[in-house]
Structure formats: structure tokens, C-alpha cells
Coordinates of C-alpha atoms and ligand atoms in Angstrom, one line a residue:
X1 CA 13.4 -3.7 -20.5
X2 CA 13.0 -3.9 -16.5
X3 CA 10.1 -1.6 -15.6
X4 CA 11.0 -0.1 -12.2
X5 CA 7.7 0.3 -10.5
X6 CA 8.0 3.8 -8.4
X7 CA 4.2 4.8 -8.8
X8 CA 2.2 3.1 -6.5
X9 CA 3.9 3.1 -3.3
X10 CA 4.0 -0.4 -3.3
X11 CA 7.0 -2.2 -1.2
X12 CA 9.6 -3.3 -2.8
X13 CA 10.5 -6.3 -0.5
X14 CA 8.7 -9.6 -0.5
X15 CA 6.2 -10.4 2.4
X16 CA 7.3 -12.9 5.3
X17 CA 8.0 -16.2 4.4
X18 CA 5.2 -17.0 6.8
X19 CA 3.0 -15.8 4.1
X20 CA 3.3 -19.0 1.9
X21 CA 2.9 -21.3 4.9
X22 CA -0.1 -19.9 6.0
X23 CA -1.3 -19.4 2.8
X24 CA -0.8 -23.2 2.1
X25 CA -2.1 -24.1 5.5
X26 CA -5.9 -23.1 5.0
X27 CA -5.6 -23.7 1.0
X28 CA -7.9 -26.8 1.4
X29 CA -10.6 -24.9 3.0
X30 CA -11.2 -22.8 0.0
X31 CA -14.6 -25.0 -0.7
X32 CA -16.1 -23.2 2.4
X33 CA -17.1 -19.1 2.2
X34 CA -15.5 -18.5 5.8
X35 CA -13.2 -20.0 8.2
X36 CA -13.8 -19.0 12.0
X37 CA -10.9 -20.1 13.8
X38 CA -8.8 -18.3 11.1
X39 CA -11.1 -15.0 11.2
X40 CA -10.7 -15.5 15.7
X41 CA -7.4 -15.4 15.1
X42 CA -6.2 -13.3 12.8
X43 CA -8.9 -10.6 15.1
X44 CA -7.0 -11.5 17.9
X45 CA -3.6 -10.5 16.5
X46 CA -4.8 -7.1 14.9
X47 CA -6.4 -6.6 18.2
X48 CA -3.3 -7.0 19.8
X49 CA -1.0 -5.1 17.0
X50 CA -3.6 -2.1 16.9
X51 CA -4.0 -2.0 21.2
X52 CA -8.0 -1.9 20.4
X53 CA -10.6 -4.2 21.4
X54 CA -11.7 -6.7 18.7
X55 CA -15.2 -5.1 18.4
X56 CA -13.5 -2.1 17.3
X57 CA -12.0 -3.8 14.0
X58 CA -13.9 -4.3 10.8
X59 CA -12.2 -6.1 7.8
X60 CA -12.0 -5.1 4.0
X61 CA -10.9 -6.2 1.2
X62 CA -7.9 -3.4 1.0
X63 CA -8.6 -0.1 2.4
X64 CA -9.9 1.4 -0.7
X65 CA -13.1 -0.8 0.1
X66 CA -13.0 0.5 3.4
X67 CA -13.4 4.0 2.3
X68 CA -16.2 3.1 -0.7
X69 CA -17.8 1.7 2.7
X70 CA -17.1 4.8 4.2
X71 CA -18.9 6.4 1.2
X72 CA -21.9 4.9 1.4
X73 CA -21.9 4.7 5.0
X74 CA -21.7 9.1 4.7
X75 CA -24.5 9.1 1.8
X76 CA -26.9 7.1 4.2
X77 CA -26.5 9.5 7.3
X78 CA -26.4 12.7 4.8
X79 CA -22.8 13.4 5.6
X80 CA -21.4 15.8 3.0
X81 CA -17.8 14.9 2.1
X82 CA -14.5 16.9 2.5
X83 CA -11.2 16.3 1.9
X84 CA -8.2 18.2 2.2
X85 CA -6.2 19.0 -0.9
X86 CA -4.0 18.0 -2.5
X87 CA -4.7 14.4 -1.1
X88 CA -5.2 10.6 -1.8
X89 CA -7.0 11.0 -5.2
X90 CA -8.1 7.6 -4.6
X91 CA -10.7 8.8 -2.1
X92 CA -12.5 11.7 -4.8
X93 CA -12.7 8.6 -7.1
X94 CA -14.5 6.5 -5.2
X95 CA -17.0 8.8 -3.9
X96 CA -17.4 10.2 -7.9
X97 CA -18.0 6.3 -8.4
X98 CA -20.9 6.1 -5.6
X99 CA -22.5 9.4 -7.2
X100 CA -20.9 11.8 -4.3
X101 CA -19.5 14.9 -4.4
X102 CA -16.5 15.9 -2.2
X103 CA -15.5 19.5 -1.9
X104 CA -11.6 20.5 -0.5
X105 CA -10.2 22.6 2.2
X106 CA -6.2 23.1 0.6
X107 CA -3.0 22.4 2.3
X108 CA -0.7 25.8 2.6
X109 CA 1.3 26.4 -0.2
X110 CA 4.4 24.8 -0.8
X111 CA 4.5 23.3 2.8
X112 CA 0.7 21.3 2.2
X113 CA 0.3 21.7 6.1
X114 CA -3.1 21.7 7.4
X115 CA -4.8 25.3 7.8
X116 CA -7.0 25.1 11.0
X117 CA -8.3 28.7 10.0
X118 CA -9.8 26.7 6.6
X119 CA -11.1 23.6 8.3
X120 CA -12.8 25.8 11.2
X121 CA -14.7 27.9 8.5
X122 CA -16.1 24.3 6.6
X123 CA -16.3 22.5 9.8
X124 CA -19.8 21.1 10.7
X125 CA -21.5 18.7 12.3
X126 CA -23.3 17.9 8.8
X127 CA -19.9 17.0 7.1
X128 CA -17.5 13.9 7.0
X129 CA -13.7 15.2 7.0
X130 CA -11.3 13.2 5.2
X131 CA -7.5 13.5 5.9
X132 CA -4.8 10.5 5.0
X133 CA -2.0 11.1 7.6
X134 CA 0.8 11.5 6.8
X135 CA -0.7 12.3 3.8
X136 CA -0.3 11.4 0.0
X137 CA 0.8 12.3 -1.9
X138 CA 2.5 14.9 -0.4
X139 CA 4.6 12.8 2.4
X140 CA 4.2 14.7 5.2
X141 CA 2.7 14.1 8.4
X142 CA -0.4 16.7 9.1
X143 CA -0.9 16.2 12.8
X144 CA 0.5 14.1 15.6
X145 CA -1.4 15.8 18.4
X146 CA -4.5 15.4 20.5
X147 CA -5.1 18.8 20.2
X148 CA -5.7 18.7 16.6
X149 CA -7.8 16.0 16.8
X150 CA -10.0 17.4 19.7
X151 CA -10.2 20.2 17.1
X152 CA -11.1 18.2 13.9
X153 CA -13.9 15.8 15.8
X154 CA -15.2 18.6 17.8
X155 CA -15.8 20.7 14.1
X156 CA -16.8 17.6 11.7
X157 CA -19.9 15.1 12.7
X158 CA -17.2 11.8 11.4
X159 CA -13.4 12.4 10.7
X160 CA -11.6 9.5 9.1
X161 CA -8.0 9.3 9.2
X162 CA -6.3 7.3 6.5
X163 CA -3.1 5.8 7.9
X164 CA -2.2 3.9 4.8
X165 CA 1.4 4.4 5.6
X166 CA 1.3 4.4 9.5
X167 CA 4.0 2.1 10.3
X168 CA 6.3 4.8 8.4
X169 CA 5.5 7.4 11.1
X170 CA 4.5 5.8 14.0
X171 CA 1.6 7.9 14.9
X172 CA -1.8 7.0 15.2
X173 CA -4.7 8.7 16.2
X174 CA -5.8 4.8 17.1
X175 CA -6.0 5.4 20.3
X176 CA -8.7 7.8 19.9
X177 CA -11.5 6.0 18.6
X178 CA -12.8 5.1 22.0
X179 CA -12.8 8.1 23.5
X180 CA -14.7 10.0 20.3
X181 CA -17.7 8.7 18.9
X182 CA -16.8 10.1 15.4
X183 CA -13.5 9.2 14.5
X184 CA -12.8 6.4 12.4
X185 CA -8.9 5.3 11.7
X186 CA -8.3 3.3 8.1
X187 CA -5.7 0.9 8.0
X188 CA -4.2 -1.2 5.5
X189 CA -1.4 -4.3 4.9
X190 CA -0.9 -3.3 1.4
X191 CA 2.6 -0.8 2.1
X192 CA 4.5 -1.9 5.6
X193 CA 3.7 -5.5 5.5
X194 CA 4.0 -5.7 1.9
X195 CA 1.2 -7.0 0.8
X196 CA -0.3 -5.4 -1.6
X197 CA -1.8 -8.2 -3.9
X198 CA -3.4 -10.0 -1.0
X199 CA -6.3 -6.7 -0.6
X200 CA -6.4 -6.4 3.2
X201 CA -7.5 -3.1 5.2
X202 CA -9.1 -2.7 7.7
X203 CA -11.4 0.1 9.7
X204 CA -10.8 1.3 13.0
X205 CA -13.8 3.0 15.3
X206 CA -16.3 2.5 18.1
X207 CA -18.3 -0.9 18.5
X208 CA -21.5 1.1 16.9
X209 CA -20.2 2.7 14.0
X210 CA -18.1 -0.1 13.2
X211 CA -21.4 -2.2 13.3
X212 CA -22.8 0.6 10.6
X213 CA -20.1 0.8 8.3
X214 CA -20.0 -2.6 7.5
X215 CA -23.4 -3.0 6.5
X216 CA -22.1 -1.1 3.4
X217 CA -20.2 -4.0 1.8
X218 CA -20.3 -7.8 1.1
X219 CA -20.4 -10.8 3.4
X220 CA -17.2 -12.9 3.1
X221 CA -15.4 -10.5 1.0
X222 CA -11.8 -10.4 2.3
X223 CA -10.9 -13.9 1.2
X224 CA -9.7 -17.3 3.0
X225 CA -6.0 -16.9 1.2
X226 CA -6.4 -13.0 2.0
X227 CA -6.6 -13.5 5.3
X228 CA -4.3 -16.5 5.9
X229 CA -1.7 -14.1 3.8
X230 CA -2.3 -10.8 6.9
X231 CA -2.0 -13.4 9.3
X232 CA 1.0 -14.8 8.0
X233 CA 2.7 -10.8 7.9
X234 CA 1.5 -10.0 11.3
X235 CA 3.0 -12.8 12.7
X236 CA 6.1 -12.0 11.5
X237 CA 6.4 -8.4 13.6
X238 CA 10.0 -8.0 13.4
X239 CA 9.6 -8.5 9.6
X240 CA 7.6 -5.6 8.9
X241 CA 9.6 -3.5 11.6
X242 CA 13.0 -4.8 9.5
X243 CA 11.3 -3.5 6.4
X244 CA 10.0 -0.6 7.3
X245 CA 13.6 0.5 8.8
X246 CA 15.1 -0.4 5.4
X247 CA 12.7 1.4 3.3
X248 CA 13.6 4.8 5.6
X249 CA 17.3 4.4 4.8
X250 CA 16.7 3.6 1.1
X251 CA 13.9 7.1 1.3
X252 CA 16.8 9.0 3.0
X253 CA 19.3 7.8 0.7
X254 CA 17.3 8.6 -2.4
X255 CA 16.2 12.5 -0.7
X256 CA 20.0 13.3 -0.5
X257 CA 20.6 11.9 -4.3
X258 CA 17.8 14.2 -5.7
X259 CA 18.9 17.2 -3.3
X260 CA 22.1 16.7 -5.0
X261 CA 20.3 17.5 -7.9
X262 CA 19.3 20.5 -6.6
X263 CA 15.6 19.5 -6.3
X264 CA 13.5 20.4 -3.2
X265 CA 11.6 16.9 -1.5
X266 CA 9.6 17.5 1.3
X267 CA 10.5 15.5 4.6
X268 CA 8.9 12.5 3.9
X269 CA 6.8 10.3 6.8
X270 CA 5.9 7.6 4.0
X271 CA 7.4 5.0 1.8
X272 CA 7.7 7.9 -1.0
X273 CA 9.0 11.2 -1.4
X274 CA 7.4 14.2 -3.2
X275 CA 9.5 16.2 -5.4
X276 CA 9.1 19.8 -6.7
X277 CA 10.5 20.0 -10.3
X278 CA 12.0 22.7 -12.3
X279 CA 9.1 21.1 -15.3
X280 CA 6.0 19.7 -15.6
X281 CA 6.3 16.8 -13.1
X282 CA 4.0 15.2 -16.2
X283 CA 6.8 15.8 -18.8
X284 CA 9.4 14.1 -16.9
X285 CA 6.9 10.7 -16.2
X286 CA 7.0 10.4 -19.5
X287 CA 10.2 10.7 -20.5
X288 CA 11.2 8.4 -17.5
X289 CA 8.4 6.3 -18.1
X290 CA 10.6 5.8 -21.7
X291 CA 13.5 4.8 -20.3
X292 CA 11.1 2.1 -18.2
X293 CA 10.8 3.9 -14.6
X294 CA 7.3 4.6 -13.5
X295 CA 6.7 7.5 -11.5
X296 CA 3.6 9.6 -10.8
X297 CA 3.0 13.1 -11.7
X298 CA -0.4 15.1 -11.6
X299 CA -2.6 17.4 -13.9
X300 CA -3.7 19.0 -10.9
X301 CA -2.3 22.9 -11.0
X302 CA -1.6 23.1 -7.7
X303 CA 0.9 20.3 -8.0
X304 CA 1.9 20.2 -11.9
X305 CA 5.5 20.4 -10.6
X306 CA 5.6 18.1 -8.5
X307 CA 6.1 14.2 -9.1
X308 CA 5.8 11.3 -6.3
X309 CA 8.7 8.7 -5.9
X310 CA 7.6 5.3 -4.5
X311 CA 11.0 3.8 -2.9
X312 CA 12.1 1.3 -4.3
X313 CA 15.3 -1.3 -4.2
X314 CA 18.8 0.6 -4.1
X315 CA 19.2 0.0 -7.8
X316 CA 16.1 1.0 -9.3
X317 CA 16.3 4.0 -6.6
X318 CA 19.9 4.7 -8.0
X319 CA 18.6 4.5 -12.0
X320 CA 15.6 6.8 -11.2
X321 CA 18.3 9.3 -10.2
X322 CA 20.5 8.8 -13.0
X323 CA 18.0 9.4 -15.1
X324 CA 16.1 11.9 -13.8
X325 CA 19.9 14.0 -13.8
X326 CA 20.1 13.2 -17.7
X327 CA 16.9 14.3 -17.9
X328 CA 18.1 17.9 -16.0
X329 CA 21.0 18.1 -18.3
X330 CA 19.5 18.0 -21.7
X331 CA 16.8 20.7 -20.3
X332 CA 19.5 22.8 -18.9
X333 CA 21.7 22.0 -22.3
X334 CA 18.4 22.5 -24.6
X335 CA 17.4 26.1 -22.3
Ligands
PLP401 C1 -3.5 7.2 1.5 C2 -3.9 5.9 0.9 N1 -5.1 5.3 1.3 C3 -5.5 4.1 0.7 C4 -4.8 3.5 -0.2 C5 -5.3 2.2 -0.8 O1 -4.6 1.1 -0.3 P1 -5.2 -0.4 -0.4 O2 -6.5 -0.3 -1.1 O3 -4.1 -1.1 -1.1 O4 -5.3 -0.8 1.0 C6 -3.6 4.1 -0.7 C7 -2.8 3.4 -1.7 O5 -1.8 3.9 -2.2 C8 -3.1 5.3 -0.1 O6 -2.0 5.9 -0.5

């Protein structure tokens, strides 16, 4: 059986063919740790894609290592982590990993909007904020305003933004990390550019804290074929941009099927949409996850019935919704 893979946000369209040739271009400089020119340039491309001077950019392998960076970085200056809830889970396990504790500041209900009341009664200059925007899992976009980022840097001592899926709502607090001296914007070429496999992020801030947070992982650890691979996808602009324009038809397409349904989604920023379900969101994975479609679904109370929908190609969009209908049937049928 074909698994359709709708749980981890991946794309499902292959990177640019420039990929391979730039891939195949530096493969006989794998006997050396690092290649300059390639590093110049790829630094000169992201510095050009991001509108930020070079010094600004920090490379990781993927942006989960940018945030266990981030971690450690937070441990060393006694930064006590927050997060907002429900959020990247990704971020809770990787400080839990490092031996660090991360208390939340919750979404509203049902709309998972920020609540500035919360965030003002946490806020302090002792505390790192963390907020992915938009935000997963549940899709939405938290804030696409200066105001709210005056407010969030003037009440936390470092705010990192996670814009994982940035290219999917075309705001970016980017510009920002010049003008405040905390705020740190994390990047990756794992969803838009489709890259997933290749482990690329990458951390934008000020000069300084740039300098800092890198001391907090390896020399050399985004690799020559890693690299070559990002700078084959952002040289291929219009690629990404055709991509990225396909996967919101395919997201709106799929939001109308399971409205059909008579399922709520939320308006979706992302390359996923979140769905409220009349079950367990964890009951329908795995009954899905039978029939050989992968979803996600969460233990978490808040969100039990809820599950997250990675879009996918028309056709494995098209048999998630047949059977998730099926699925509504025999509950209605069985009830
Ligand atoms: C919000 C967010 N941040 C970070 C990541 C990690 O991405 P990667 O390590 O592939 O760059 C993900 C992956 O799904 C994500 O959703």
C-alpha cells in the first residue's frame, strides 16, 4: 500500500532541478570539511533573499538545530523559556532534551490567537518567548504587526520567531532584527523550497547575538552537499514561488472538501490545515493511518479534537477526504 505522507508538513513537490546540478558540482570536494567560495555564496544569496546583511545570518543544519542552539544559547544567559500553547512541540522537546524547562502562555480558545493580557502578566526581561508564526500546528498567523512586536521585545529579554512556513504568509518580522537587539527570526528550507532531507535553517538577528548563538553548535555542521542542495533551491526563486502558489490552491481545495464534510479548519497561513473533529482527532489517525494516510493528532487536551493535515498532491489530498467521510459515516451509522 502507498503511504500518503500528510504528517510532517513536508512538500509534496520535488526541489529544483538545480538541486542535482549543484549538488553534483561540489560532489568532489567532499574530501575537504568546508568550501568557502560555496559558503560566500550561498551567504550572498540568503543575504539577498532575506534583505539582511550577511553578518546577520547564521547557518544550521535544519532549524530544529537552530532552536537546540537557541536552547543552550538561553541556559547560558539564564533565560527562562516560554512558549505559547498549543505550539511547535518540536521546541518543548528539545529544550526537555538540553535539561530545560519551558512553561506556556495559551492561545484563546478555539481561535489559538495570541492573548496580549497573558503574555504581559509572564513578560520579563529574565525570560526568552518563543512563538512560531504563523504558528503550528494550529495554521494561523499570530501577528503581522509592528505593534505587536514592539510589545513582545519590549516585555521578553529575547523573542524568537519561528517562521518555518514563512513563504506561505509572506510576513516576516525580518526586518526587525536590526532595529531590536533581542529578536531573533528562524528560518528554514525544509517546507517552501522543499527540501526537507537536505537539513538547512538558518537564524536571523543582530551581528552580536548571532556571533553568541553559534558558539552553541558544531563547526562545519551544515554539510558541503547540504549547502550546494539550498543553493541550488534559492536559485531557482520562481520555483519555490510556483510551489508555494500550488500548495495554497491544493490547501484551499482540500479546506472546502472537509467543510463539505461539515468540519470546521481554521484559515490556514501554512502548508497544512488544522481540523476540529467530531472524535478524538487520535482515533481517526489511526484508523486513517490503516487505510495508509498519515496524519497527526495530539494527546494534548486542549487539542484532542483536533488533527493536522500536511497538503499534499491532489490525489492523496482527495483519498484523505474520502476516507476521512467513510470514516464520518460509519460513526454517524454506528451512533
Ligand atoms: C514551526 C516549525 N519549526 C521548526 C520545524 C523544524 O524544521 P526543520 O528542522 O526541518 O528545519 C518545523 C517542522 O515541521 C516546524 O513546523
Amino acid at each position: 500500500m502507498r503511504i500518503a505522507r500528510m504528517h510532517l508538513n513536508e512538500s509534496p513537490f520535488k526541489p529544483s532541478r538545480l538541486v542535482s546540478s549543484h549538488v553534483s558540482k561540489y560532489v568532489d570536494k567532499l574530501n575537504l570539511y568546508h568550501v568557502e567560495e560555496l559558503e560566500a555564496e550561498f551567504l550572498k544569496k540568503l543575504s539577498s533573499y532575506t534583505k539582511l546583511p550577511r553578518e546577520s545570518i547564521s547557518l544550521y543544519p535544519g532549524s530544529s538545530e537552530a532552536l537546540i542552539a537557541l536552547v543552550r544559547f538561553c541556559r547560558s544567559r539564564a533565560l527562562k523559556l516560554v512558549s505559547i500553547w498549543p505550539s511547535f512541540h518540536g521546541f518543548v522537546e528539545f529544550a526537555n532534551m538540553e535539561g530545560v524547562g519551558v512553561d506556556f502562555v495559551y492561545l484563546t480558545p478555539e481561535s489559538f490567537e495570541l492573548d496580549l493580557a497573558k503574555l504581559t502578566a509572564v513578560g520579563s526581561r529574565s525570560k526568552a518567548l518563543y512563538l512560531a508564526n504563523p504558528n503550528n500546528p494550529t495554521s494561523n498567523i499570530l501577528f503581522q504587526d509592528k505593534d505587536t512586536l514592539d510589545f513582545l521585545s519590549s516585555r521578553f529579554g529575547l523573542v524568537i520567531v519561528d517562521e518555518a512556513y514563512f513563504e506561505f504568509s509572506g510576513y516576516t518580522a525580518a526586518d526587525g532584527v536590526l532595529d531590536y537587539d533581542n529578536l531573533v527570526v528562524v528560518r528554514t528550507f525544509s517546507k517552501a523550497f522543499s527540501l526537507a532531507g537536505a537539513r538547512v535553517g538558518y537564524v536571523l538577528t543582530n551581528q552580536e547575538l548571532s556571533e553568541e548563538i553559534g558558539r552553541y553548535t558544531a563547526l562545519f555542521s551544515v554539510s558541503t552537499t547540504s549547502l550546494a542542495s539550498a543553493l541550488g533551491a534559492l536559485e531557482d526563486i520562481d520555483y519555490m514561488m510556483e510551489i508555494v502558489k500550488k500548495v495554497i490552491e491544493l490547501r484551499e481545495e482540500l479546506k472546502r472538501d472537509v467543510e463539505k464534510l461539515g468540519l470546521y479548519a481554521l484559515n490556514s497561513k501554512t502548508n497544512f490545515l488544522f481540523i476540529k473533529t467530531p472524535t478524538l482527532g487520535r482515533v481517526l489517525a489511526r484508523s486513517l493511518s490503516e487505510k495508509g494516510i498519515k496524519i497527526r493528532a495530539y494527546n494534548d487536551r486542549l487539542i484532542e479534537n483536533y488533527i493536522r493535515v500536511s497538503v499534499s498532491s491532489r490525489e492523496d489530498n482527495l483519498r484523505f477526504t474520502e476516507a476521512l467521510a467513510a470514516l464520518l459515516r460509519e460513526r454517524s451509522t454506528v451512533g
